[in-house]
XYZ file of C-alpha atoms in Angstrom:
359
model
C 42.366 47.895 -20.019
C 40.097 45.033 -19.033
C 38.558 44.575 -15.635
C 39.185 41.144 -14.115
C 36.064 39.165 -13.403
C 35.416 37.056 -10.345
C 34.888 33.391 -11.183
C 31.459 32.125 -10.269
C 30.564 28.746 -8.875
C 28.075 26.873 -11.027
C 24.718 26.154 -9.435
C 24.181 22.442 -8.795
C 21.331 20.818 -10.667
C 17.996 20.361 -8.930
C 18.467 16.629 -8.500
C 21.575 17.200 -6.359
C 19.916 19.535 -3.880
C 20.005 18.006 -0.412
C 18.138 20.746 1.448
C 16.058 23.289 -0.399
C 15.971 26.961 0.419
C 12.569 28.600 0.785
C 11.074 30.121 -2.327
C 9.659 33.660 -2.692
C 6.517 32.652 -0.762
C 8.497 30.912 1.970
C 7.604 27.455 0.653
C 10.141 24.684 0.070
C 7.724 22.432 -1.804
C 8.750 23.360 -5.361
C 12.538 22.729 -5.115
C 11.915 19.621 -3.038
C 9.389 18.378 -5.573
C 11.721 18.760 -8.571
C 14.560 17.015 -6.746
C 12.386 14.205 -5.410
C 10.635 13.550 -8.717
C 13.941 13.416 -10.603
C 15.429 11.066 -8.021
C 12.346 8.859 -8.027
C 12.389 8.498 -11.820
C 16.122 7.729 -11.822
C 15.847 5.149 -9.027
C 12.791 3.440 -10.524
C 14.258 3.217 -14.028
C 15.242 -0.426 -13.647
C 12.252 -1.605 -11.599
C 9.156 0.284 -12.752
C 8.100 -2.454 -15.180
C 8.979 -5.410 -12.939
C 5.438 -5.897 -11.647
C 3.952 -5.802 -15.138
C 6.510 -8.311 -16.440
C 5.908 -10.759 -13.577
C 2.148 -10.361 -13.974
C 2.236 -11.041 -17.722
C 4.409 -14.118 -17.191
C 1.991 -15.553 -14.619
C -1.018 -14.850 -16.842
C 0.700 -16.479 -19.814
C 1.753 -19.588 -17.875
C -1.590 -20.254 -16.166
C -3.563 -19.210 -19.241
C -1.654 -21.536 -21.547
C -1.766 -24.474 -19.131
C -5.422 -24.184 -18.071
C -7.270 -21.940 -20.559
C -10.699 -23.447 -19.880
C -10.441 -22.791 -16.147
C -8.187 -19.768 -15.777
C -9.223 -17.522 -18.675
C -12.957 -17.572 -18.002
C -14.768 -14.288 -17.281
C -15.904 -15.557 -13.873
C -12.388 -16.554 -12.820
C -10.750 -13.338 -14.019
C -13.446 -11.357 -12.207
C -12.677 -13.299 -9.022
C -8.981 -12.514 -9.404
C -9.748 -8.808 -9.868
C -11.936 -8.712 -6.747
C -9.249 -10.384 -4.625
C -6.583 -8.074 -6.024
C -8.752 -5.054 -5.207
C -8.658 -5.939 -1.498
C -4.866 -6.261 -1.596
C -4.596 -3.004 -3.535
C -6.444 -0.907 -0.946
C -4.068 -2.112 1.774
C -0.998 -1.812 -0.444
C -1.690 1.827 -1.367
C -1.329 2.791 2.284
C 1.736 0.586 2.572
C 3.252 2.415 -0.410
C 3.161 5.745 1.408
C 4.600 4.231 4.597
C 7.417 2.402 2.834
C 8.265 5.467 0.744
C 9.115 7.236 4.013
C 11.444 4.359 4.864
C 9.038 2.758 7.351
C 6.833 -0.318 7.352
C 3.432 -1.254 8.774
C 3.005 -4.868 9.848
C -0.313 -4.214 11.554
C -2.589 -3.648 8.524
C -4.056 -7.166 8.559
C -4.953 -7.015 12.255
C -6.250 -3.457 11.914
C -8.481 -4.676 9.075
C -9.917 -7.422 11.288
C -10.424 -5.152 14.313
C -12.060 -2.420 12.223
C -14.406 -4.947 10.634
C -15.433 -6.305 14.034
C -16.237 -2.836 15.373
C -18.070 -1.951 12.162
C -20.278 -5.062 12.361
C -21.112 -4.370 16.005
C -22.190 -0.820 15.177
C -24.328 -1.914 12.217
C -25.893 -4.689 14.291
C -26.724 -2.242 17.083
C -28.403 0.120 14.611
C -30.323 -2.732 13.009
C -31.657 -3.010 9.483
C -29.781 -2.454 6.256
C -30.720 1.081 5.276
C -28.323 3.696 3.876
C -27.725 5.284 7.274
C -26.731 1.933 8.768
C -24.324 1.230 5.916
C -22.880 4.736 6.188
C -22.407 4.322 9.933
C -20.571 1.055 9.315
C -18.269 2.707 6.792
C -17.521 5.666 9.056
C -16.861 3.314 11.965
C -14.410 1.084 10.095
C -12.588 4.118 8.694
C -12.410 5.868 12.067
C -11.191 2.709 13.797
C -8.487 2.136 11.202
C -7.516 5.806 11.408
C -7.136 5.563 15.191
C -4.812 2.572 14.923
C -2.810 4.397 12.245
C -2.411 7.473 14.448
C -1.266 5.215 17.282
C 1.357 3.687 14.993
C 2.543 7.153 14.018
C 2.795 8.270 17.640
C 4.760 5.168 18.607
C 7.214 5.803 15.775
C 7.615 9.572 16.224
C 7.020 10.253 19.922
C 8.001 6.967 21.560
C 10.886 6.670 19.049
C 10.205 2.986 18.429
C 11.465 1.488 15.157
C 8.521 1.093 12.733
C 9.044 -2.674 12.686
C 8.659 -2.946 16.481
C 5.891 -0.359 16.795
C 3.652 -1.948 14.161
C 4.468 -5.456 15.371
C 3.119 -4.401 18.768
C -0.089 -2.990 17.275
C -0.432 -6.081 15.075
C -0.631 -8.172 18.235
C -2.818 -5.675 20.090
C -5.350 -5.226 17.292
C -5.520 -8.949 16.570
C -5.950 -9.779 20.224
C -8.534 -7.042 20.662
C -10.607 -8.442 17.795
C -10.575 -11.887 19.428
C -11.604 -10.397 22.763
C -14.559 -8.584 21.181
C -15.741 -11.694 19.329
C -14.661 -14.453 21.751
C -12.765 -15.884 18.792
C -15.921 -16.370 16.712
C -16.852 -14.694 13.440
C -19.677 -12.131 13.578
C -22.341 -12.499 10.909
C -24.472 -9.377 11.359
C -23.430 -7.794 8.044
C -26.514 -6.281 6.324
C -27.630 -8.115 3.192
C -27.837 -4.817 1.326
C -24.111 -4.282 1.829
C -23.287 -7.763 0.556
C -25.561 -7.572 -2.481
C -24.474 -4.009 -3.233
C -20.758 -3.440 -2.681
C -19.977 -7.133 -2.368
C -21.584 -8.459 -5.560
C -22.787 -5.366 -7.437
C -21.313 -4.351 -10.793
C -21.127 -1.307 -13.018
C -20.391 -1.845 -16.713
C -19.690 -5.470 -15.845
C -16.929 -4.527 -13.387
C -17.463 -5.182 -9.645
C -17.875 -2.150 -7.407
C -14.893 -3.255 -5.294
C -12.663 -3.072 -8.367
C -13.971 0.413 -9.199
C -13.188 1.439 -5.624
C -9.613 0.157 -5.934
C -9.195 1.970 -9.265
C -10.445 5.228 -7.780
C -8.153 4.965 -4.751
C -5.214 4.115 -7.010
C -5.766 7.222 -9.126
C -6.154 9.405 -6.038
C -3.073 7.877 -4.398
C -0.963 8.317 -7.536
C -1.943 11.988 -7.738
C -1.217 12.613 -4.069
C 2.166 10.850 -4.102
C 3.318 12.246 -7.428
C 1.864 15.731 -7.709
C 1.214 17.181 -4.260
C 3.284 18.637 -1.457
C 2.238 15.700 0.737
C 3.794 13.261 -1.717
C 6.903 15.406 -2.087
C 7.474 15.439 1.658
C 6.828 11.690 1.810
C 9.564 10.941 -0.729
C 11.948 13.497 0.733
C 11.699 12.018 4.232
C 12.425 8.578 2.823
C 15.411 9.859 0.839
C 17.021 11.941 3.583
C 15.133 12.681 6.767
C 17.739 15.186 7.989
C 17.557 17.126 4.722
C 13.783 17.196 5.053
C 14.076 18.708 8.543
C 16.545 21.341 7.337
C 14.173 22.210 4.509
C 11.480 23.002 7.043
C 9.397 19.814 6.839
C 7.622 18.897 10.090
C 8.831 15.297 9.886
C 7.074 13.897 12.957
C 3.743 15.441 12.037
C 4.017 14.183 8.483
C 4.889 10.634 9.559
C 1.832 10.557 11.820
C -0.278 11.581 8.819
C 1.267 8.845 6.660
C 0.625 6.098 9.209
C -2.872 7.493 9.779
C -3.519 7.250 6.036
C -2.367 3.632 6.036
C -4.707 2.842 8.939
C -7.583 4.649 7.231
C -7.159 2.548 4.097
C -7.034 -0.598 6.242
C -10.409 0.471 7.618
C -11.788 0.853 4.087
C -10.394 -2.586 3.236
C -12.231 -3.941 6.300
C -15.521 -2.596 4.942
C -14.824 -4.196 1.562
C -14.015 -7.460 3.336
C -17.349 -7.403 5.161
C -19.164 -6.850 1.872
C -17.307 -9.718 0.193
C -17.660 -12.388 2.876
C -20.660 -11.160 4.927
C -18.649 -11.998 8.052
C -15.648 -10.691 9.979
C -13.286 -13.583 9.040
C -11.175 -12.985 12.164
C -8.758 -15.774 11.263
C -8.402 -15.083 7.577
C -6.091 -12.069 7.284
C -2.932 -13.012 9.153
C -0.903 -12.826 5.942
C -2.423 -9.651 4.500
C 0.500 -7.539 5.699
C 2.904 -9.749 3.741
C 0.675 -9.577 0.650
C 0.602 -5.781 0.870
C 4.375 -5.566 1.260
C 4.931 -7.898 -1.712
C 2.551 -5.888 -3.893
C 4.220 -2.637 -2.882
C 7.786 -3.825 -3.470
C 6.889 -5.511 -6.774
C 5.394 -2.210 -7.875
C 8.741 -0.435 -7.595
C 8.632 0.997 -4.075
C 11.981 0.669 -2.348
C 12.220 -0.970 1.064
C 14.894 1.616 1.856
C 12.567 4.584 1.271
C 12.562 7.564 -1.040
C 10.987 5.815 -4.030
C 7.327 4.848 -4.415
C 4.795 4.144 -7.135
C 1.077 3.757 -6.425
C 0.390 2.731 -10.023
C 3.100 0.083 -9.784
C 1.536 -1.097 -6.533
C -1.773 -1.615 -8.343
C -0.068 -3.939 -10.818
C 1.802 -5.606 -7.969
C -1.487 -6.286 -6.156
C -2.616 -8.485 -9.025
C 0.362 -10.816 -8.645
C -0.562 -12.478 -5.295
C -4.167 -12.780 -6.499
C -3.166 -14.397 -9.805
C -0.642 -16.632 -8.064
C -3.150 -17.820 -5.457
C -5.844 -18.462 -8.049
C -3.463 -20.248 -10.397
C -2.123 -22.541 -7.683
C -5.665 -23.545 -6.736
C -6.449 -24.369 -10.381
C -3.222 -26.356 -10.671
C -4.356 -28.383 -7.671
C -1.639 -27.468 -5.170
C -2.481 -26.863 -1.545
C -3.095 -23.173 -0.725
C -0.180 -23.330 1.730
C 2.182 -23.328 -1.244
C 1.073 -19.784 -1.958
C 2.880 -18.593 1.155
C 6.058 -20.348 -0.014
C 5.774 -18.791 -3.472
C 5.033 -15.294 -2.123
C 7.987 -15.528 0.272
C 10.295 -16.556 -2.565
C 9.060 -13.699 -4.758
C 9.524 -11.199 -1.929
C 13.096 -12.377 -1.274
C 13.929 -12.123 -4.973
C 12.493 -8.629 -5.361
C 14.239 -7.317 -2.244
C 17.521 -8.761 -3.531
C 17.076 -6.994 -6.878
C 16.227 -3.750 -5.080
C 19.352 -4.085 -2.917
C 21.582 -4.746 -5.945
C 20.153 -1.776 -7.854
C 20.603 0.494 -4.864
C 24.229 -0.622 -4.400
C 24.967 -0.005 -8.074
C 23.558 3.513 -7.858
C 25.684 4.192 -4.773
C 28.884 3.083 -6.546
C 28.290 5.356 -9.556
């Protein structure tokens, strides 16, 4: 006589888990990480190489048309330096957009942080290591403060990220003009300009090495740490993240703070490059960062992000701007071209997302 067995319900695969139960140590990071990584790979399957393809096409077109001007070592080095500035901003934007948010204030935060940094270095006088270190700490702290403010407006004041960061964009930009009376400050130490601004290691500018280092660190954090897992999970399903025990508000404040911190670092790089605050020269940096981030495979709808893709995407505005100058078109056409590219990439992202929803 056989004993009847009770049918069992099969366990859903990790990629279908909406809210993870705590593990043996009370942590939800491991199940969340496996689900988020699988979802990220699946969602990025059709877009992860988009930035590289667009970049190669631009390089081939400009290189074939103007090889004597475009493919020179000096010109390619200039493109890499410009892309490095975009990349530092875009890494922070990648984390914010992966949560489903956006930060329009990064350009203004860059300007404001640079202004405060120059004032501190000018007050200290000289160009010694301590002065340069104080300038770096000041720009980073200022950017961090603006980032925390953005996070508080989004989480505590419950403002949409678009409105919150639009408000701080105006406030930071206006504050920079108030501090400078609308004039560029030129008290950047020569040692900073000759060092970080024009120095090289193995023939590669220090600013490019900085961008490479931040890209590697950002890729590790987003892809392999609990911080990155929570970032993707919040962007995929914020309610599931809360049920899994993630402190969503606290994490969002950290993400926006990170974006502000990187804007402060970008401000320091900007001072080294131009030896001035360039208060009127970064109004479109937020758009450049968003374009680089989206081209790199990060979804505007959240849940999917790629820091490495963002690094490739950062090269595209730099190559496009440089190529248009060599062609002889007015620089204003760059804004038209970048806007067209952004619209096209967002459309592709929307189509891919709709196809995945219908499956």
